[in-house]
Coordinates of C-alpha atoms in Angstrom, one line a residue:
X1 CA 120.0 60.5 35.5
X2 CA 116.3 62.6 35.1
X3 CA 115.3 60.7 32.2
X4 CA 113.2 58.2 31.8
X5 CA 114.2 55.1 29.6
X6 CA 112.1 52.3 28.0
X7 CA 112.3 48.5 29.3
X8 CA 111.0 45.6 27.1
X9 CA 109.0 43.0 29.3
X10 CA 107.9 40.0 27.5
X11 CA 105.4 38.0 29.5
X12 CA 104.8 33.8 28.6
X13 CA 101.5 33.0 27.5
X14 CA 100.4 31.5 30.9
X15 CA 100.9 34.2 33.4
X16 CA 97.6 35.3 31.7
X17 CA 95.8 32.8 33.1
X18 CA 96.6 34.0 36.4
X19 CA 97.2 30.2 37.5
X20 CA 100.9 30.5 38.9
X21 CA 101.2 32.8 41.8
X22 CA 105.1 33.9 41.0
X23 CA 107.2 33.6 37.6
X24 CA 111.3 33.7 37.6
X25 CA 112.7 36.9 35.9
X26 CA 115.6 36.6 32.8
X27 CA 117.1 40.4 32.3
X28 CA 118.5 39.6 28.6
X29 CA 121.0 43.4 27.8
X30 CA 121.7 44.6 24.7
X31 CA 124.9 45.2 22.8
X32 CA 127.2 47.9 22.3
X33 CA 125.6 50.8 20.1
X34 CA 122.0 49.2 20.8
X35 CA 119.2 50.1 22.6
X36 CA 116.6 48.0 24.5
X37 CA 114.1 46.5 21.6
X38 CA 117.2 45.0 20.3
X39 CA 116.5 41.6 21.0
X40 CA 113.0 41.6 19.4
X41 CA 113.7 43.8 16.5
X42 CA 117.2 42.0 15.0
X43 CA 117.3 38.3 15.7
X44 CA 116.6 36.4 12.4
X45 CA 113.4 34.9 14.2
X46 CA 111.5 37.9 15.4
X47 CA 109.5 35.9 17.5
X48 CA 112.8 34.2 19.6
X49 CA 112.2 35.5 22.8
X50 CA 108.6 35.4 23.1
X51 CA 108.7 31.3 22.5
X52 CA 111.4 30.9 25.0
X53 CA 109.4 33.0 27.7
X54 CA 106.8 30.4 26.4
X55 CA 109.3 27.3 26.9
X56 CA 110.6 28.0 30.1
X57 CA 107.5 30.1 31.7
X58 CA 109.4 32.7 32.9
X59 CA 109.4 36.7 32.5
X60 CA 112.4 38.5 30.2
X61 CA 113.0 41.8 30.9
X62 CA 115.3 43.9 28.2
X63 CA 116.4 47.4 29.8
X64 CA 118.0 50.4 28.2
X65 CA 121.7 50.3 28.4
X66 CA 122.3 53.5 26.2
X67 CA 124.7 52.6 22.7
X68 CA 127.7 52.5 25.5
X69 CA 127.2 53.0 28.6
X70 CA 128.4 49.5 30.0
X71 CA 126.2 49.0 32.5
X72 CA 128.0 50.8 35.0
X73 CA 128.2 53.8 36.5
X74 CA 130.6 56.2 34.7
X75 CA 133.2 57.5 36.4
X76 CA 133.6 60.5 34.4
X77 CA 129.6 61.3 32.9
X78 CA 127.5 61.8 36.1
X79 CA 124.9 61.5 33.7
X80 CA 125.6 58.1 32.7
X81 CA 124.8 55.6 35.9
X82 CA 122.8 52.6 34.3
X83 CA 124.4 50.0 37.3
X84 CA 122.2 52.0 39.5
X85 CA 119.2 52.0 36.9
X86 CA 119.1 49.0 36.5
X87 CA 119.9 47.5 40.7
X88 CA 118.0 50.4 41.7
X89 CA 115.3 51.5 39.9
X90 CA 114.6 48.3 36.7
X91 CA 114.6 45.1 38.8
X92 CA 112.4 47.0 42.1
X93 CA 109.8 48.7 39.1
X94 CA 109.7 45.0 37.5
X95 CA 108.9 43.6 41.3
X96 CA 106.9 46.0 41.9
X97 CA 104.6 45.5 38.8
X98 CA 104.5 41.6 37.6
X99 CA 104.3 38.7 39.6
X100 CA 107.8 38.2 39.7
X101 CA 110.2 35.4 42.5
X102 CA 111.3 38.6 44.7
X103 CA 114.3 37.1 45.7
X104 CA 117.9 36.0 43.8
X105 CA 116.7 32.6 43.7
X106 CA 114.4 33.5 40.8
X107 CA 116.6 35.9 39.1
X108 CA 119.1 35.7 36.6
X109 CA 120.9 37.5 33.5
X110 CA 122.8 37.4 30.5
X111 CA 123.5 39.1 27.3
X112 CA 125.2 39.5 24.2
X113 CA 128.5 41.7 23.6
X114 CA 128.7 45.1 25.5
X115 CA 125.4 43.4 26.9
X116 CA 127.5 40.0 28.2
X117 CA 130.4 42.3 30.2
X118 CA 127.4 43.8 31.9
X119 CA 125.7 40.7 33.1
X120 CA 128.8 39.4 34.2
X121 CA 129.9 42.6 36.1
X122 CA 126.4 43.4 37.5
X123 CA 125.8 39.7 39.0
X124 CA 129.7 39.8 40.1
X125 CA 128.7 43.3 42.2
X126 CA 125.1 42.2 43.2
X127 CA 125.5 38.3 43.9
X128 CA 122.4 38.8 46.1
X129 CA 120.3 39.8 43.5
X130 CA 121.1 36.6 41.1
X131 CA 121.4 33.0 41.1
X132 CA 122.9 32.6 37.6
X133 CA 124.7 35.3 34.9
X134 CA 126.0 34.5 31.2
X135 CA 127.5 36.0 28.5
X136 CA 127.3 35.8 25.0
X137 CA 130.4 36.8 22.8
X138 CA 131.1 39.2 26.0
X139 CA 133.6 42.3 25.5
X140 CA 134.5 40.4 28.8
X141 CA 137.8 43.2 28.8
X142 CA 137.1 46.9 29.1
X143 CA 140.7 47.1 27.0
X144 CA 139.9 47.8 23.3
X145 CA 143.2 47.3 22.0
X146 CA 142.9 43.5 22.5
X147 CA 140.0 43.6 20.2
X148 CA 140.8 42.4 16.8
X149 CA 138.7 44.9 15.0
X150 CA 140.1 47.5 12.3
X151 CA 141.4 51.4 12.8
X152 CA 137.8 53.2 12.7
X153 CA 136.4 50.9 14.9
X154 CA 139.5 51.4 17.4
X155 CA 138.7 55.1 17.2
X156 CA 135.3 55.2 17.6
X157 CA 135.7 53.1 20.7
X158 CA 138.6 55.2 21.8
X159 CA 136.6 58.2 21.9
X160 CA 133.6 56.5 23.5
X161 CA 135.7 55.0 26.4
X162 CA 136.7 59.0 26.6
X163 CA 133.7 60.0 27.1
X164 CA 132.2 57.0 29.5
X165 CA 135.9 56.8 31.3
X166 CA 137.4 59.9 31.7
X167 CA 140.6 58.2 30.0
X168 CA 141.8 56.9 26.6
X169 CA 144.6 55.3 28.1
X170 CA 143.5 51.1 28.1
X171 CA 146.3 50.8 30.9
X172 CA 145.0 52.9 33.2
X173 CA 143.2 51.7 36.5
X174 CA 139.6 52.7 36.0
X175 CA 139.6 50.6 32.8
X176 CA 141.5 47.8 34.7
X177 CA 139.4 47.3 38.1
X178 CA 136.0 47.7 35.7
X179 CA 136.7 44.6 33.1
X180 CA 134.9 41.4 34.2
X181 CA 138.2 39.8 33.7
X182 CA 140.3 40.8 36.1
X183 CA 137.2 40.0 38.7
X184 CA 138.0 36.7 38.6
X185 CA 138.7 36.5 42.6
X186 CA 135.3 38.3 43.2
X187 CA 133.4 35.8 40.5
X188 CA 135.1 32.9 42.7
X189 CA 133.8 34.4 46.5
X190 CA 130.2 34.9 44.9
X191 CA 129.8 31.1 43.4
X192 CA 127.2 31.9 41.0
X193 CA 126.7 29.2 38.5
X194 CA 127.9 31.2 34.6
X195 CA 127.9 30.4 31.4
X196 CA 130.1 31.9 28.5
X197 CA 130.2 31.7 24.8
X198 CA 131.7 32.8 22.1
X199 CA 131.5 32.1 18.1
X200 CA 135.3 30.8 16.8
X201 CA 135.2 33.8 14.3
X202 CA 134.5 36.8 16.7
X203 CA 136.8 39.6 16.8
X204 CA 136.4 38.9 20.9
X205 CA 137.6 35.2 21.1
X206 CA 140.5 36.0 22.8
X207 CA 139.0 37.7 25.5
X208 CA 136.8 35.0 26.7
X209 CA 139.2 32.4 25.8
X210 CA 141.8 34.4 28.7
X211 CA 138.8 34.8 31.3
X212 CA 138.0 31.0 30.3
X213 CA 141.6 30.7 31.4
X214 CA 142.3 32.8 34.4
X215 CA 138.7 30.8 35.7
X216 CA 140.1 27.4 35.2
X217 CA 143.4 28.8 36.6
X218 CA 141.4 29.8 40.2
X219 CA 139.2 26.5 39.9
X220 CA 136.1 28.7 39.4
X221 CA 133.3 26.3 37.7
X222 CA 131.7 27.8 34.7
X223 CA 130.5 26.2 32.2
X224 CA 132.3 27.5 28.7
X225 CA 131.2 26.9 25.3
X226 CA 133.2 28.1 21.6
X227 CA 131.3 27.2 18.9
X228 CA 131.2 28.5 15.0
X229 CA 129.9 32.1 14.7
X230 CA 131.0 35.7 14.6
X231 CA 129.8 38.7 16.4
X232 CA 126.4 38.4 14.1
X233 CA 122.3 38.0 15.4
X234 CA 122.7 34.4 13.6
X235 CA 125.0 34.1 16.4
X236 CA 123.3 35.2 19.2
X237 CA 119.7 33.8 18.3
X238 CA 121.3 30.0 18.5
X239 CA 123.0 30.9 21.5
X240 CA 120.3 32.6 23.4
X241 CA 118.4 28.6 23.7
X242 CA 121.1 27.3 25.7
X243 CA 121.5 30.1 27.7
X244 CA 117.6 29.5 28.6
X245 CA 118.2 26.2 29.3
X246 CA 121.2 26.5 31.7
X247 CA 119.6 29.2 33.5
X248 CA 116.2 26.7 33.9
X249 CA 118.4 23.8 35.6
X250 CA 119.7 26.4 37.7
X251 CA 115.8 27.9 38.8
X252 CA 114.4 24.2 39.3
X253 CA 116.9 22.9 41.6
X254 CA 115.8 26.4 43.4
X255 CA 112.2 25.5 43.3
X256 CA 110.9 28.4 41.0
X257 CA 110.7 27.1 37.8
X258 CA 107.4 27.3 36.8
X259 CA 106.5 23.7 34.7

């Protein structure tokens, strides 16, 4: 894209001691007109992440993904191409400089909003590059007019998808074959463990309950979670625990959890 864009890495306390040869990676994406500090500027607890790297000794990474750019390659803004930034150019710089598990058994990702459609559609188009995705309160459908959000809101989004798209018609193709939830076949050939939540009161319920739906439908194991909450940080900061948690089961059984 010729710029050059920001990544958070937050290290646990022990890789400073230089003890443990390799540590798993977490890449944790930002919502919808965020940036990359995101995650260590507005959670309620400022210090969230930096304990769970602690907890689960393992490295989060937080990359730019632009206020909405959807972690994919726009179609219509050649300058917009953050799938490639981050498969090409965010995971091999982050290999390339920390002691990381090179390999998709030690990798995983999640995310919150805007954030939680692009961990799903990045590990869902790069299965060898993860073991594990989730999403929190995902905008799992690329199709703002299921949103249950007010008018200004539907036009800011309408001129945003405009922009990113080429289109500001929700029915057309490019929005269709781009929304997590109509890659349900894809999810189901790639087997990657996922887990999706989603607070009772967010203006995206509906959306995850349908890809919670269509999964069960093509007897693709997830694990799925609802749970009181809107689309707030309060929200996301209890959510981001059990996220940690899932995704640790899934890097011990593959041997590179560090203990």
């Amino acid at each position: 894209m010729n710029k050059t864009y920001k990544a958070a890495v937050v290290l646990p306390n022990s890789y400073a001691t230089g003890k443990t040869s390799t540590y798993p990676v977490l890449y944790l994406l930002h919502g919808g007109g965020g940036h990359f500090r995101d995650w260590l500027t507005s959670t309620p607890d400022k210090m969230l992440v930096k304990k769970l790297a602690d907890q689960y000794n393992l490295i989060i990474v937080m990359p730019e993904g632009e206020t909405f750019a959807w972690y994919l390659d726009s179609p219509a803004n050649p300058s917009s191409k953050f799938e490639t930034h981050i498969i090409k150019e965010v995971i091999p710089k982050i290999d390339g400089t920390y002691r990381t598990v090179r390999s998709n058994k030690g990798r995983v990702i999640t995310g919150l909003s805007m954030g939680g459609h692009g961990a799903m559609y990045l590990s869902a188009r790069h299965p060898e590059l993860f073991c594990a995705a989730g999403s929190m309160s995902g905008a799992l459908d690329m199709n703002w007019t299921k949103f249950k959000i007010n008018e200004d809101f539907t036009k800011s989004l309408k001129n945003g998808f405009q922009q990113l798209m080429g289109s500001d018609d929700p029915t057309n193709e490019v929005f269709y074959k781009n929304s997590i939830v109509n890659m349900v076949e894809t999810i189901k050939k790639n087997g990657l463990p996922i887990l999706i939540d989603c607070g009772v009161d967010d203006f995206l319920v509906d959306i995850n309950r349908e890809l919670h739906r269509r999964l069960v439908y093509n007897n693709v194991p997830h694990d799925y979670i609802e749970r009181p909450g809107a689309h707030t940080w309060e929200y996301w900061q209890n959510s981001l625990p059990y996220h940690l948690l899932f995704f640790h089961q899934i890097l011990k059984s593959n041997g590179v959890a560090v203990e």
